[in-house]
Short mmCIF file of C-alpha atoms in Angstrom, two decimals:
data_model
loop_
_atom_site.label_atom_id
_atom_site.label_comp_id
_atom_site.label_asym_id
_atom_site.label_seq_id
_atom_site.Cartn_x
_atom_site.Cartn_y
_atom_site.Cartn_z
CA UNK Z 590 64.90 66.14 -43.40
CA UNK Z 591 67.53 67.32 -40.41
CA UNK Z 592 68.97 64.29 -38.58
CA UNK Z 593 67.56 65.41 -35.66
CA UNK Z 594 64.27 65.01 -37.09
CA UNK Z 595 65.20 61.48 -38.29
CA UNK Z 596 66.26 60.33 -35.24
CA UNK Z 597 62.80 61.44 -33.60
CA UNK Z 598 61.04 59.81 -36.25
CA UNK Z 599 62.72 56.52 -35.48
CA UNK Z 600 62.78 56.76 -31.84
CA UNK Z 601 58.92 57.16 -31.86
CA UNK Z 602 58.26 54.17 -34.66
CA UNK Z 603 60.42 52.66 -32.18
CA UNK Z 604 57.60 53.05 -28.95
CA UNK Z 605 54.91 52.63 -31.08
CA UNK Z 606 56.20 49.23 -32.27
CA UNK Z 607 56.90 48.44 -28.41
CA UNK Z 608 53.56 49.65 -27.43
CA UNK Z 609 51.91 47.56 -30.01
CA UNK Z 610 53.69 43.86 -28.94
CA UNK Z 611 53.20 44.98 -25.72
CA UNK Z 612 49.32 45.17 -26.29
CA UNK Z 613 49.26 42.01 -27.88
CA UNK Z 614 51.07 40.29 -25.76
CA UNK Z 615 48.75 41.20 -22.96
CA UNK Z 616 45.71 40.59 -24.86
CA UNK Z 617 47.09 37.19 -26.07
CA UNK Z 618 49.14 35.84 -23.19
CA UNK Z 619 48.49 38.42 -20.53
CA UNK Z 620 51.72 39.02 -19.60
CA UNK Z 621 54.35 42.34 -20.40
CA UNK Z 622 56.98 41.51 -22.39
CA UNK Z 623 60.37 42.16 -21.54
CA UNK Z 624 62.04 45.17 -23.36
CA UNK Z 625 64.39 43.01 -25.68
CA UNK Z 626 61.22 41.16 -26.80
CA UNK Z 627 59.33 45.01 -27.57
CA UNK Z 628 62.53 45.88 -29.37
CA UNK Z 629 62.71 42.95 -31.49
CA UNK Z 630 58.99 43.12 -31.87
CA UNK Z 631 59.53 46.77 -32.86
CA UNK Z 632 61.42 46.23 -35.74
CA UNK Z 633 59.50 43.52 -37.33
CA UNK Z 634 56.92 43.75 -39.96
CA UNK Z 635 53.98 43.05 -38.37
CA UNK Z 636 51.03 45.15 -38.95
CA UNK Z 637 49.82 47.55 -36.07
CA UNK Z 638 46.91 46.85 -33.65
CA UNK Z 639 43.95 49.74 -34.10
CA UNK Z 640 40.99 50.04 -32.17
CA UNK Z 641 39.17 48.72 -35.44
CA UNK Z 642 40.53 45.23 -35.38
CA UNK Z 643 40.81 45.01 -31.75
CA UNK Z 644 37.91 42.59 -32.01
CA UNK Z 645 40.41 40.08 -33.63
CA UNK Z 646 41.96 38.89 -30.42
CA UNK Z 647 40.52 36.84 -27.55
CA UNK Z 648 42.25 37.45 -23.95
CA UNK Z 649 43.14 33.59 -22.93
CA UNK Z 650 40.97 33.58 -19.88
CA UNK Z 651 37.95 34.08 -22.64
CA UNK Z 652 39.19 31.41 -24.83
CA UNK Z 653 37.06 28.03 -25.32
CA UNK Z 654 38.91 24.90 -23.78
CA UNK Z 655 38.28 21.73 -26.27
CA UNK Z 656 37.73 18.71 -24.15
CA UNK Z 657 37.14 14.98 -25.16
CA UNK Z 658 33.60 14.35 -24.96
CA UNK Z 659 33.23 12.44 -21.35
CA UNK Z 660 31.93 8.63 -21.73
CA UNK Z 661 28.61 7.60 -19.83
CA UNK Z 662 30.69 5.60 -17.58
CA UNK Z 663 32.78 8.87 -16.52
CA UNK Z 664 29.64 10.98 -15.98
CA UNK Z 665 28.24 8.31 -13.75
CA UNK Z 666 31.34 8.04 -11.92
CA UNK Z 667 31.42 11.89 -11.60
CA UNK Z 668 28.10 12.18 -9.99
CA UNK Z 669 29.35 9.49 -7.19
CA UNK Z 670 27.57 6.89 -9.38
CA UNK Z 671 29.05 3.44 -10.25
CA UNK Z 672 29.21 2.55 -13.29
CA UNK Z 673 26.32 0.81 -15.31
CA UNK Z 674 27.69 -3.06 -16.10
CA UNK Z 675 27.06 -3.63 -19.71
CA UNK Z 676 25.69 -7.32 -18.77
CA UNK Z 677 23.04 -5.77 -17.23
CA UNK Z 678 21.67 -4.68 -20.46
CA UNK Z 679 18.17 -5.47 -22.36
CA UNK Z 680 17.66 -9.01 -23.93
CA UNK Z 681 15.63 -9.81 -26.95
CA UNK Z 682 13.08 -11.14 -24.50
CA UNK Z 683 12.30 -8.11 -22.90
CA UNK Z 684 13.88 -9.28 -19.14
CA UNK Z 685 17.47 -7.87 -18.01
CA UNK Z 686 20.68 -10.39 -18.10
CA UNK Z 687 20.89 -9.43 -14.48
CA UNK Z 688 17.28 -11.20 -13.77
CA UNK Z 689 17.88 -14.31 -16.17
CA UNK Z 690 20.21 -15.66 -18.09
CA UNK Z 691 20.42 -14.98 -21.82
CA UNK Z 692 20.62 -18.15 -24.15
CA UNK Z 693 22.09 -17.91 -27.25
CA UNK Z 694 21.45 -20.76 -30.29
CA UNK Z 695 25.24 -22.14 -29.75
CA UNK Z 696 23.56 -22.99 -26.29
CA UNK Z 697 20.41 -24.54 -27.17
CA UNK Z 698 20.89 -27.37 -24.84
CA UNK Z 699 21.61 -24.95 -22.00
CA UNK Z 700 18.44 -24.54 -19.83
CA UNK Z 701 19.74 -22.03 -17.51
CA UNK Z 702 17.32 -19.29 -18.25
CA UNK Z 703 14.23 -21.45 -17.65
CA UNK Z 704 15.65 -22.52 -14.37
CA UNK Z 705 15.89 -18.98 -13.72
CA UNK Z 706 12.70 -18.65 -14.07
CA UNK Z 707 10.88 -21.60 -12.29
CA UNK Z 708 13.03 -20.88 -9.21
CA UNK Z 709 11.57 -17.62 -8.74
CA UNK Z 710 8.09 -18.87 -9.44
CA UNK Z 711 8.55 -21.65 -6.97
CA UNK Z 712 10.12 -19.66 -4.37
CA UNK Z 713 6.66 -17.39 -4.23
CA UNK Z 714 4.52 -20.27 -4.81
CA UNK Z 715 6.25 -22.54 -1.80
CA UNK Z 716 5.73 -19.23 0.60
CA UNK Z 717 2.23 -19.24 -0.10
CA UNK Z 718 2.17 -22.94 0.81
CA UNK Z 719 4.09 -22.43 3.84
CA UNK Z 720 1.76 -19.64 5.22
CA UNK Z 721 -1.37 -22.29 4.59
CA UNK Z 722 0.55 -24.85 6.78
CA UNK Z 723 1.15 -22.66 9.48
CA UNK Z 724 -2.43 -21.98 10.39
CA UNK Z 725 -4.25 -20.61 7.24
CA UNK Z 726 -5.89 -17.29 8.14
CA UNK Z 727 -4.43 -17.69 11.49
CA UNK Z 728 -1.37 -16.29 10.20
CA UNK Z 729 0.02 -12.73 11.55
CA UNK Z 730 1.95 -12.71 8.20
CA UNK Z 731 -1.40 -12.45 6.30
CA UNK Z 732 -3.16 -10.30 8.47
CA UNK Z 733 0.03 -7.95 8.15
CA UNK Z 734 -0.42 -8.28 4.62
CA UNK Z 735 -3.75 -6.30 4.80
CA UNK Z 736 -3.69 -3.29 2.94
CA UNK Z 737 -5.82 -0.14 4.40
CA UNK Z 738 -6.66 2.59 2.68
CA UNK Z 739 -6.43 5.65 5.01
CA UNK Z 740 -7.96 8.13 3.04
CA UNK Z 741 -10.97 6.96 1.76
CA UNK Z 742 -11.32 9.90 -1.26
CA UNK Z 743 -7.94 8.42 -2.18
CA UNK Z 744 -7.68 4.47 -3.56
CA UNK Z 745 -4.20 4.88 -4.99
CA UNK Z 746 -2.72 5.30 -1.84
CA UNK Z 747 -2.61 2.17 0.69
CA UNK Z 748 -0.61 0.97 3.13
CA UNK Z 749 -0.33 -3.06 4.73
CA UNK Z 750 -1.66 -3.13 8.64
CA UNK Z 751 2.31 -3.90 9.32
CA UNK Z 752 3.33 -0.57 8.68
CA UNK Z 753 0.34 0.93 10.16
CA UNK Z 754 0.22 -1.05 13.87
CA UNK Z 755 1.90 -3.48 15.11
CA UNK Z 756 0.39 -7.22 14.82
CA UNK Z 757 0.93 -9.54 18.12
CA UNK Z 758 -0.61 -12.46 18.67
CA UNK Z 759 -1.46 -13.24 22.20
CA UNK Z 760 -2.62 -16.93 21.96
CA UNK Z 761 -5.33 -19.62 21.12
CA UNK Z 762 -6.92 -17.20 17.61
CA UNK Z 763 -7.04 -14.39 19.27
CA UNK Z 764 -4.22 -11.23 17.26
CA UNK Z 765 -3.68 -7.83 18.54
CA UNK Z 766 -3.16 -4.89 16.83
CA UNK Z 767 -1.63 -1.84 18.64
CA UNK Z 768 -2.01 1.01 16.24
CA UNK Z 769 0.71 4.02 15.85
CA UNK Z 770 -1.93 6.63 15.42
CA UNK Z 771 -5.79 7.16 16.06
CA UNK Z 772 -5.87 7.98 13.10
CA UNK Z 773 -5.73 4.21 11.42
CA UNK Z 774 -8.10 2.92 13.78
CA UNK Z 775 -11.39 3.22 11.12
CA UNK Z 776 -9.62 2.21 8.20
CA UNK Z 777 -7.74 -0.67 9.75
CA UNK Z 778 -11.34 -1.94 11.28
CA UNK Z 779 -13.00 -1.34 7.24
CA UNK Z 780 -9.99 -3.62 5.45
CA UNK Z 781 -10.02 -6.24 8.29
CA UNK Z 782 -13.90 -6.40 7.78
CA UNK Z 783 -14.04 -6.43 3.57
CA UNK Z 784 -11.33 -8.95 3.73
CA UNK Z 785 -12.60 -11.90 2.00
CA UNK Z 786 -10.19 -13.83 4.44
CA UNK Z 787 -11.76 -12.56 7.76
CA UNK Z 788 -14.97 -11.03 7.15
CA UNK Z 789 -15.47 -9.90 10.66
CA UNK Z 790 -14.67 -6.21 12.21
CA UNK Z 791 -11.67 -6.14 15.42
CA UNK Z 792 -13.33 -5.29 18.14
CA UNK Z 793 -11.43 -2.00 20.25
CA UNK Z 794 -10.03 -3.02 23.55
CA UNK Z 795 -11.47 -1.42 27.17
CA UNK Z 796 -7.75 -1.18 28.35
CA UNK Z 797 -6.05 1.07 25.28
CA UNK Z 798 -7.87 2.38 22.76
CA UNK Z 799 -5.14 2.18 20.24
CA UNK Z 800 -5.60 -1.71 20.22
CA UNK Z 801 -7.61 -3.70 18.12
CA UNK Z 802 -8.23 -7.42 19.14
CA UNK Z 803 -8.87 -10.03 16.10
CA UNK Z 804 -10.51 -13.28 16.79
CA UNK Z 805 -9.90 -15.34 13.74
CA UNK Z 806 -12.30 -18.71 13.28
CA UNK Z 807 -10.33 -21.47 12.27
CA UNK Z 808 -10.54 -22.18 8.98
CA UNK Z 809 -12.41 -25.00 7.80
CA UNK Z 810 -10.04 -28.15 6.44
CA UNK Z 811 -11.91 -28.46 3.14
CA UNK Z 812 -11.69 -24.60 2.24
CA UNK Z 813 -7.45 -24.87 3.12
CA UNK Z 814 -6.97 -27.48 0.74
CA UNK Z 815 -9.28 -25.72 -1.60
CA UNK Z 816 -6.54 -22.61 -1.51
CA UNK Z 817 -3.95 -25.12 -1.81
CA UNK Z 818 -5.24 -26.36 -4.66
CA UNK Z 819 -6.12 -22.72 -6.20
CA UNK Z 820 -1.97 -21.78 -5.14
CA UNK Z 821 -0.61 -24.88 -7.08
CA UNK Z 822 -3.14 -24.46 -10.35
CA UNK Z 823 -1.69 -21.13 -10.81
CA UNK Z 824 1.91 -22.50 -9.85
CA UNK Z 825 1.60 -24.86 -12.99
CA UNK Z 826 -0.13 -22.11 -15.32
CA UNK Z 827 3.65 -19.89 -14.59
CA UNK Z 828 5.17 -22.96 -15.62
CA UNK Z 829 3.46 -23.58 -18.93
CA UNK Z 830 4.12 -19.57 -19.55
CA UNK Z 831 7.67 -20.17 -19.10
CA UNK Z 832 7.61 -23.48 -21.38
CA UNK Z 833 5.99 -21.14 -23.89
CA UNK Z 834 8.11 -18.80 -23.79
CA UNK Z 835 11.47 -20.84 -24.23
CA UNK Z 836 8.82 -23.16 -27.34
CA UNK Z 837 8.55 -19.39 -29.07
CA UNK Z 838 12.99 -19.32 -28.85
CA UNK Z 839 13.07 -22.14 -30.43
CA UNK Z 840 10.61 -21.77 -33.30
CA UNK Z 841 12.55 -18.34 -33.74
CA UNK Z 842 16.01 -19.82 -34.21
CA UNK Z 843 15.13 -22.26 -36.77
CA UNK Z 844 13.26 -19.80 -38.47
CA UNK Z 845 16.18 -17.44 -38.57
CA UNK Z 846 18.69 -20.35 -39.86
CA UNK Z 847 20.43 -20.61 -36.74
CA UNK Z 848 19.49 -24.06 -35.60
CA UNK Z 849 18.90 -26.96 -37.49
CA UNK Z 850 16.08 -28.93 -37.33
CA UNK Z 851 17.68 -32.02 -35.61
CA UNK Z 852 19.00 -29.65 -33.20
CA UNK Z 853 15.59 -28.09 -32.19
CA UNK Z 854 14.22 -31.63 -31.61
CA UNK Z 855 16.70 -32.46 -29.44
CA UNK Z 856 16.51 -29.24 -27.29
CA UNK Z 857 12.46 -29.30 -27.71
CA UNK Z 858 12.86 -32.75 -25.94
CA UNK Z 859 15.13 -32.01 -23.09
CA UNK Z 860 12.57 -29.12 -22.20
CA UNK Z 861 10.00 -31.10 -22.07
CA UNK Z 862 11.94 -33.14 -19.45
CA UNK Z 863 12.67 -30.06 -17.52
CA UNK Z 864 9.25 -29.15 -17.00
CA UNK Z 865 7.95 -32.49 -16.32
CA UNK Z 866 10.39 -32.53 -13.64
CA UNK Z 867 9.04 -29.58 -12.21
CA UNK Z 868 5.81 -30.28 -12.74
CA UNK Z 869 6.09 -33.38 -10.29
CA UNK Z 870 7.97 -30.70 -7.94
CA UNK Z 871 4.26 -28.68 -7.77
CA UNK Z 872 2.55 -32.23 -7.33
CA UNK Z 873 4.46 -33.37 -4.55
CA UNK Z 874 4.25 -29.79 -2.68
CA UNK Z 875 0.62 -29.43 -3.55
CA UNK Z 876 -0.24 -33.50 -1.68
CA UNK Z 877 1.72 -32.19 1.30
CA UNK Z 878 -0.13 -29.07 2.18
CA UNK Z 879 -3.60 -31.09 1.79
CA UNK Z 880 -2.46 -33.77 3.94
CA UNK Z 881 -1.18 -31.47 6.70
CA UNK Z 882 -4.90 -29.40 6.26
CA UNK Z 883 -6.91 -32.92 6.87
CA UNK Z 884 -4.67 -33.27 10.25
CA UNK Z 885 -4.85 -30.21 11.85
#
């Protein structure tokens, strides 16, 4: 072999290897090397790139990015959601931490969860009372309260006359009922006339026929402290439920190991003084609402 033929040889080894570090460098990093990198690269041993194994190399634009799997707290927050508060979570009893308090057997003696409880049952039992003071039937509250079923094919959907017309009373018995839409006028007239509370059909005024005018009778003295009475029986029946209910944490901690017997005794009696108390609370509430139905 001539040197000038030698020389050739080596200058063309010479592109290939530069071609070949340059191709792999773009397919790998995407950018063109410089030429003292291809010259380097040239002389190396590293095997050239064919069309055959080609396949071998991923582009970096094609390349999977590996991220930390995101927490629930991070996807909430990245969908504009705050995150969920881990007090907020299920008890054993079935009822979030957020609605009641969550007793554990370190706390036997702490009652806060059946406070909980009879304050909410209270609050909607004292309401009902309240309404019954104020007039009985004659109440706009109640007869707002009425639900009407527009369509008559359909009894899952029903709406309360409040958000169907707009209830005014105009003095002595006598309630008015301007309705949004001509629409409501039939089935507001059919739920005021099935209630058991009314019984009687409004009766369309000459002047607008979008109003309805209610005359309510007044209710009879014995029959409001007979709903008095029916209000505060099922007050009491919530508060045995709830008495139950803490009785059935009890009997499940000393089962369990976690309280002592002594211990349950003692917390068994200072629930029993809880709902006494209350008890006397439904007593007192249920005297006043019959004494203020025998003076009206």
């Amino acid at each position: 072999m001539t040197a000038r033929t030698s020389a050739t040889t080596v200058a063309a080894l010479l592109r290939q290897g530069s071609a070949t570090f340059e191709l792999r460098s773009i397919l790998q990093i995407g950018t063109r090397p410089t030429a003292a990198a291809a010259t380097r690269a040239a002389t190396s041993t590293t095997p050239i790139v064919t069309p055959r194994n080609l396949s071998h190399y991923r582009s970096l634009h094609t390349t999977p990015i590996w991220l930390k799997k995101k927490s629930r707290e991070e996807k909430e927050q990245a969908r504009g959601r705050p995150a969920a508060d881990s007090s907020s979570s299920t008890s054993s009893g079935g009822a979030s931490s957020s609605q009641h308090p969550t007793i554990t057997p370190e706390d036997a003696l702490d009652f806060a969860d059946v406070h909980s409880r009879l304050t909410k049952i209270a609050a909607h039992a004292n309401e009902h009372l309240k309404k019954l003071k104020m007039g009985g039937r004659f109440n706009p509250d109640l007869i707002g309260s009425v639900k009407v079923q527009p369509d008559r094919k359909d009894s899952s959907v029903s709406y309360p006359i409040r958000e169907l017309a707009s209830v005014i009373p105009k003095g002595g018995r006598t309630i008015s009922l301007l309705v949004h839409e001509a629409a409501y006028i039939k089935p507001i007239m059919t739920a005021v006339q099935s209630h058991r509370d009314f019984n009687q059909q409004p009766q369309q005024s000459p002047d607008n026929e979008l109003e309805l005018v209610l005359k309510v009778e007044p209710e009879k003295r014995e029959d409001m402290a007979k709903r008095a009475k029916a209000v505060c029986h099922d007050w009491r029946e919530r508060i045995r439920d709830v008495r139950q209910r803490r009785d059935k944490l009890h009997n499940a901690w000393k089962k369990d190991g976690s309280m002592l017997p002594d211990a349950k005794r003692k917390a068994d009696t200072e629930l029993e003084k809880v709902i006494k108390a209350e008890v006397a609370k439904v007593d007192a509430a249920e005297k006043e609402t019959i004494k203020a139905a025998e003076t009206k």
